[in-house]
Amino acid sequence: MLNQLKKLTRRPVIFGLAAVLAAALCIPTLLREQPAQAAAAITNWGLSFQQPGKTPTGNASAEYLSDFDAYFVAPEEQNGEKAIYLTFDCGYENGCTAPILDALKKHNVKACFFVVGNYLDSAPELVQRMTEEGHIVGNHTLTHPDMSEIADLGSFQQQLEGVEEKYRQITGQEMQKFYRPPQGKFSESNLQQAQQLGYKTIFWSLAYVDWYADKQPSHEEAFEKLCGRIHPGAIVLLHSTSQTNAEILDELLTKWEGEGYTFKTLDQLGQ
């Protein structure tokens, strides 16, 4: 029993004291119900990679997230379809987005760029280019706060609608309703609020530490992470501020294509 409890508490799901005590009484039942029971307490998205080339385990299950129109991996990954959903988080512009767009255009790959309010203010021409070249521009909130600390719908709505309005002013179009929580911080009420506003919440099943401008990973490190952990149905998170990403993207797309992967967009999730 003690060994079973130790293994249980190492799982990438957050448990309260009551859940641990319950485990001592009925471990088989808890193992069956664990993801749904625990997910409401999670505020940080996290992954555990068990096998190379296989879908990682999230600290909330795909089944739990689907109740809120939220995803970290494509549903069709269960069928082994070798599709990749490529996404970029855009907090600010430092000259790397244009070469990223160039590489995507070369390979005829469409991605989703999750933008914050500051990005829309400072780089409207790049937002316009994303739209004109067929990419999705997603919502990464107006000011990039910890959304898990926002409890009321009105404040949550302001963070999303502020981005929608800026996008509308730049492009004359309505923003497609895909939302990524800043830093992956969320709560169950956030998932409900986003769903209520017509949004799909998009987490990720593959990312790496690429966001420190003054401490960029080497090309070798990037390829090791991004090629070693790619898997069918992956929702990939990269940062558009990364010089490494800008430099390797052409070759990276070639490598993934050579492994038989195709690219889909977020509006194709589940299709």
Coordinates of C-alpha atoms in Angstrom, one line a residue:
M1 CA 0.0 0.0 0.0
L2 CA 2.8 2.4 0.9
N3 CA 4.6 1.9 -2.4
Q4 CA 1.3 2.4 -4.3
L5 CA 0.7 5.7 -2.5
K6 CA 4.3 6.9 -3.3
K7 CA 3.8 6.2 -7.0
L8 CA 0.4 7.9 -7.0
T9 CA 1.7 11.1 -5.5
R10 CA 4.4 11.3 -8.1
R11 CA 1.9 11.6 -10.9
P12 CA 1.7 15.0 -12.7
V13 CA -1.7 15.8 -11.1
I14 CA -2.1 18.0 -8.1
F15 CA -3.8 16.4 -5.1
G16 CA -5.2 18.0 -2.0
L17 CA -4.9 16.4 1.5
A18 CA -8.3 15.0 1.2
A19 CA -7.5 13.2 -2.0
V20 CA -4.4 11.6 -0.5
L21 CA -6.4 10.4 2.5
A22 CA -9.0 9.0 0.2
A23 CA -6.3 7.1 -1.6
A24 CA -5.4 5.2 1.5
L25 CA -9.0 4.0 1.8
C26 CA -9.7 3.2 -1.9
I27 CA -6.8 3.3 -4.3
P28 CA -8.5 1.5 -7.2
T29 CA -11.4 4.0 -7.3
L30 CA -9.2 7.0 -7.0
L31 CA -7.0 5.8 -9.9
R32 CA -10.1 5.6 -12.1
E33 CA -11.4 9.0 -11.1
Q34 CA -8.2 10.9 -10.4
P35 CA -7.9 13.3 -13.5
A36 CA -11.4 14.6 -13.3
Q37 CA -11.3 15.0 -9.5
A38 CA -8.0 16.7 -9.4
A39 CA -8.1 19.0 -12.4
A40 CA -10.2 21.6 -10.8
A41 CA -7.3 22.5 -8.5
I42 CA -4.7 22.9 -11.2
T43 CA -3.5 26.3 -12.1
N44 CA -0.3 25.5 -14.1
W45 CA -0.3 23.5 -17.3
G46 CA 2.3 20.8 -17.2
L47 CA 3.4 17.7 -19.2
S48 CA 5.2 14.5 -18.5
F49 CA 7.0 12.8 -21.4
Q50 CA 7.0 9.0 -20.9
Q51 CA 8.2 7.7 -24.3
P52 CA 9.8 9.4 -27.3
G53 CA 7.4 10.0 -30.2
K54 CA 4.4 9.4 -27.9
T55 CA 1.8 11.8 -26.6
P56 CA 2.8 13.1 -23.2
T57 CA 0.6 13.0 -20.2
G58 CA -0.9 16.3 -19.2
N59 CA -1.8 17.3 -15.7
A60 CA -5.4 17.4 -16.9
S61 CA -6.7 14.7 -19.2
A62 CA -7.8 15.4 -22.8
E63 CA -11.2 14.0 -21.8
Y64 CA -11.6 16.5 -18.9
L65 CA -10.5 19.4 -21.1
S66 CA -12.9 18.5 -23.9
D67 CA -15.8 19.2 -21.6
F68 CA -14.7 22.9 -21.8
D69 CA -13.8 23.0 -25.5
A70 CA -10.1 22.9 -24.5
Y71 CA -7.3 21.0 -26.0
F72 CA -3.7 20.1 -25.5
V73 CA -3.5 17.5 -28.2
A74 CA -5.7 16.8 -31.2
P75 CA -8.5 14.3 -30.6
E76 CA -7.5 12.4 -33.8
E77 CA -4.0 11.6 -32.3
Q78 CA -5.7 8.5 -30.9
N79 CA -6.1 7.2 -34.5
G80 CA -2.3 7.8 -35.1
E81 CA -2.8 10.6 -37.7
K82 CA 0.5 12.3 -38.2
A83 CA -0.7 15.8 -38.0
I84 CA 1.0 18.8 -36.3
Y85 CA -0.8 22.0 -35.2
L86 CA 1.9 24.7 -35.1
T87 CA 1.3 27.7 -32.8
F88 CA 3.5 30.7 -31.8
D89 CA 3.1 32.9 -28.7
C90 CA 3.8 36.6 -29.6
G91 CA 4.5 38.8 -26.6
Y92 CA 6.6 41.4 -28.4
E93 CA 8.4 41.9 -31.7
N94 CA 12.2 41.6 -31.9
G95 CA 12.8 40.9 -35.6
C96 CA 12.2 37.2 -35.6
T97 CA 8.6 37.0 -36.8
A98 CA 9.2 37.9 -40.4
P99 CA 11.7 35.1 -41.1
I100 CA 9.3 32.7 -39.3
L101 CA 6.5 33.8 -41.7
D102 CA 8.9 33.4 -44.6
A103 CA 9.7 29.8 -43.6
L104 CA 6.0 29.0 -43.2
K105 CA 5.2 30.5 -46.6
K106 CA 8.0 28.5 -48.2
H107 CA 6.5 25.2 -46.9
N108 CA 2.8 26.4 -47.4
V109 CA 2.3 25.7 -43.6
K110 CA -0.4 27.7 -41.7
A111 CA 0.0 28.3 -38.0
C112 CA -1.7 30.2 -35.2
F113 CA -0.1 33.2 -33.7
F114 CA -1.3 34.0 -30.2
V115 CA -0.9 37.7 -29.7
V116 CA -1.1 40.0 -26.7
G117 CA -2.4 43.6 -26.7
N118 CA 1.1 45.1 -26.8
Y119 CA 2.0 43.1 -29.9
L120 CA -1.0 44.4 -31.8
D121 CA 0.0 47.9 -30.9
S122 CA 3.7 47.6 -31.8
A123 CA 3.6 45.3 -34.9
P124 CA 0.3 45.8 -36.7
E125 CA 1.9 45.3 -40.1
L126 CA 3.0 41.8 -39.0
V127 CA -0.5 41.0 -37.7
Q128 CA -1.9 42.1 -41.1
R129 CA 0.6 39.9 -42.8
M130 CA -0.3 36.9 -40.7
T131 CA -3.9 37.4 -41.6
E132 CA -3.3 38.0 -45.3
E133 CA -1.1 34.8 -45.6
G134 CA -3.9 32.6 -44.1
H135 CA -2.7 32.2 -40.5
I136 CA -5.0 32.3 -37.5
V137 CA -4.4 35.1 -35.1
G138 CA -5.3 33.9 -31.6
N139 CA -6.0 35.6 -28.3
H140 CA -3.3 35.7 -25.7
T141 CA -5.0 38.3 -23.6
L142 CA -4.7 42.1 -23.4
T143 CA -2.0 42.4 -20.7
H144 CA -0.7 38.8 -20.2
P145 CA -1.9 38.5 -16.5
D146 CA -2.2 35.3 -14.4
M147 CA -5.6 34.4 -15.6
S148 CA -6.1 31.8 -12.8
E149 CA -6.4 34.8 -10.4
I150 CA -9.3 36.3 -12.3
A151 CA -12.6 35.0 -10.9
D152 CA -15.3 37.2 -12.4
L153 CA -16.5 36.9 -15.9
G154 CA -16.4 40.7 -16.6
S155 CA -12.7 41.0 -15.9
F156 CA -11.9 37.8 -17.9
Q157 CA -14.0 39.1 -20.8
Q158 CA -12.2 42.5 -20.8
Q159 CA -8.9 40.7 -21.3
L160 CA -10.2 38.9 -24.4
E161 CA -12.4 41.6 -25.9
G162 CA -9.5 44.1 -25.7
V163 CA -7.5 42.0 -28.0
E164 CA -10.5 41.4 -30.3
E165 CA -11.0 45.1 -30.7
K166 CA -7.4 45.9 -31.5
Y167 CA -7.4 43.0 -34.1
R168 CA -10.6 44.4 -35.6
Q169 CA -9.1 47.8 -36.0
I170 CA -6.0 46.5 -37.8
T171 CA -7.5 44.0 -40.1
G172 CA -11.2 44.9 -40.4
Q173 CA -12.0 41.3 -39.5
E174 CA -13.3 39.4 -36.5
M175 CA -10.8 37.4 -34.5
Q176 CA -11.2 33.6 -34.6
K177 CA -12.0 32.4 -31.1
F178 CA -8.9 30.5 -29.9
Y179 CA -7.5 31.5 -26.5
R180 CA -4.2 30.5 -24.9
P181 CA -3.8 31.3 -21.2
P182 CA -0.6 33.3 -20.4
Q183 CA 2.1 31.0 -19.0
G184 CA -0.4 28.1 -19.1
K185 CA -2.0 29.4 -15.9
F186 CA -5.7 28.6 -15.6
S187 CA -8.5 27.5 -13.4
E188 CA -11.6 25.5 -14.1
S189 CA -13.7 28.7 -13.9
N190 CA -11.4 30.1 -16.6
L191 CA -12.1 27.2 -18.9
Q192 CA -15.9 27.7 -18.3
Q193 CA -15.6 31.5 -18.9
A194 CA -13.7 31.0 -22.1
Q195 CA -16.3 28.5 -23.3
Q196 CA -19.1 30.8 -22.3
L197 CA -17.5 33.5 -24.5
G198 CA -17.3 31.1 -27.5
Y199 CA -13.6 30.4 -27.2
K200 CA -11.6 27.2 -27.4
T201 CA -8.8 27.1 -24.9
I202 CA -5.5 25.9 -26.5
F203 CA -2.7 24.4 -24.4
W204 CA 0.1 22.4 -25.9
S205 CA 1.7 18.9 -26.0
L206 CA 5.2 20.0 -27.1
A207 CA 7.3 23.1 -26.2
Y208 CA 10.8 23.9 -25.1
V209 CA 12.6 26.7 -23.3
D210 CA 13.0 29.1 -26.2
W211 CA 11.7 32.4 -24.7
Y212 CA 14.9 33.8 -23.0
A213 CA 16.2 36.3 -25.6
D214 CA 19.7 36.4 -24.0
K215 CA 19.9 32.6 -23.5
Q216 CA 18.8 31.0 -26.7
P217 CA 19.1 27.2 -27.1
S218 CA 21.6 26.0 -29.7
H219 CA 20.3 24.5 -32.9
E220 CA 21.3 21.1 -31.7
E221 CA 19.4 21.5 -28.5
A222 CA 16.3 22.7 -30.3
F223 CA 16.3 19.8 -32.8
E224 CA 16.8 17.3 -30.0
K225 CA 13.7 18.6 -28.2
L226 CA 11.5 19.3 -31.1
C227 CA 12.3 16.2 -33.2
G228 CA 12.7 13.8 -30.3
R229 CA 9.3 14.6 -28.8
I230 CA 7.1 15.3 -31.8
H231 CA 4.1 12.9 -31.9
P232 CA 0.9 12.5 -33.9
G233 CA -1.7 15.2 -33.1
A234 CA 0.9 17.5 -31.4
I235 CA -0.1 21.0 -30.6
V236 CA 3.3 22.6 -30.7
L237 CA 4.1 25.9 -28.9
L238 CA 7.0 28.0 -30.0
H239 CA 7.8 31.7 -29.3
S240 CA 8.1 34.2 -32.1
T241 CA 10.8 36.0 -30.1
S242 CA 13.2 33.1 -30.5
Q243 CA 16.2 33.7 -32.8
T244 CA 16.8 30.0 -32.8
N245 CA 13.3 29.3 -34.0
A246 CA 13.7 31.8 -36.8
E247 CA 17.0 30.2 -37.9
I248 CA 15.9 26.6 -37.7
L249 CA 12.2 26.6 -38.8
D250 CA 12.8 25.9 -42.5
E251 CA 15.0 22.9 -41.7
L252 CA 12.7 21.8 -38.8
L253 CA 9.6 21.8 -41.1
T254 CA 11.6 19.8 -43.7
K255 CA 12.6 17.2 -41.0
W256 CA 9.0 16.9 -39.8
E257 CA 7.7 16.6 -43.4
G258 CA 10.4 13.9 -44.1
E259 CA 9.0 11.9 -41.2
G260 CA 5.5 11.9 -42.8
Y261 CA 3.9 14.7 -40.8
T262 CA 1.4 17.1 -42.3
F263 CA 0.2 20.4 -40.8
K264 CA -3.3 21.4 -39.8
T265 CA -4.8 24.5 -38.3
L266 CA -6.7 24.9 -35.0
D267 CA -10.0 25.3 -36.8
Q268 CA -9.5 21.7 -38.0
L269 CA -9.2 20.2 -34.5
G270 CA -11.4 17.1 -34.4
Q271 CA -12.0 17.0 -38.1

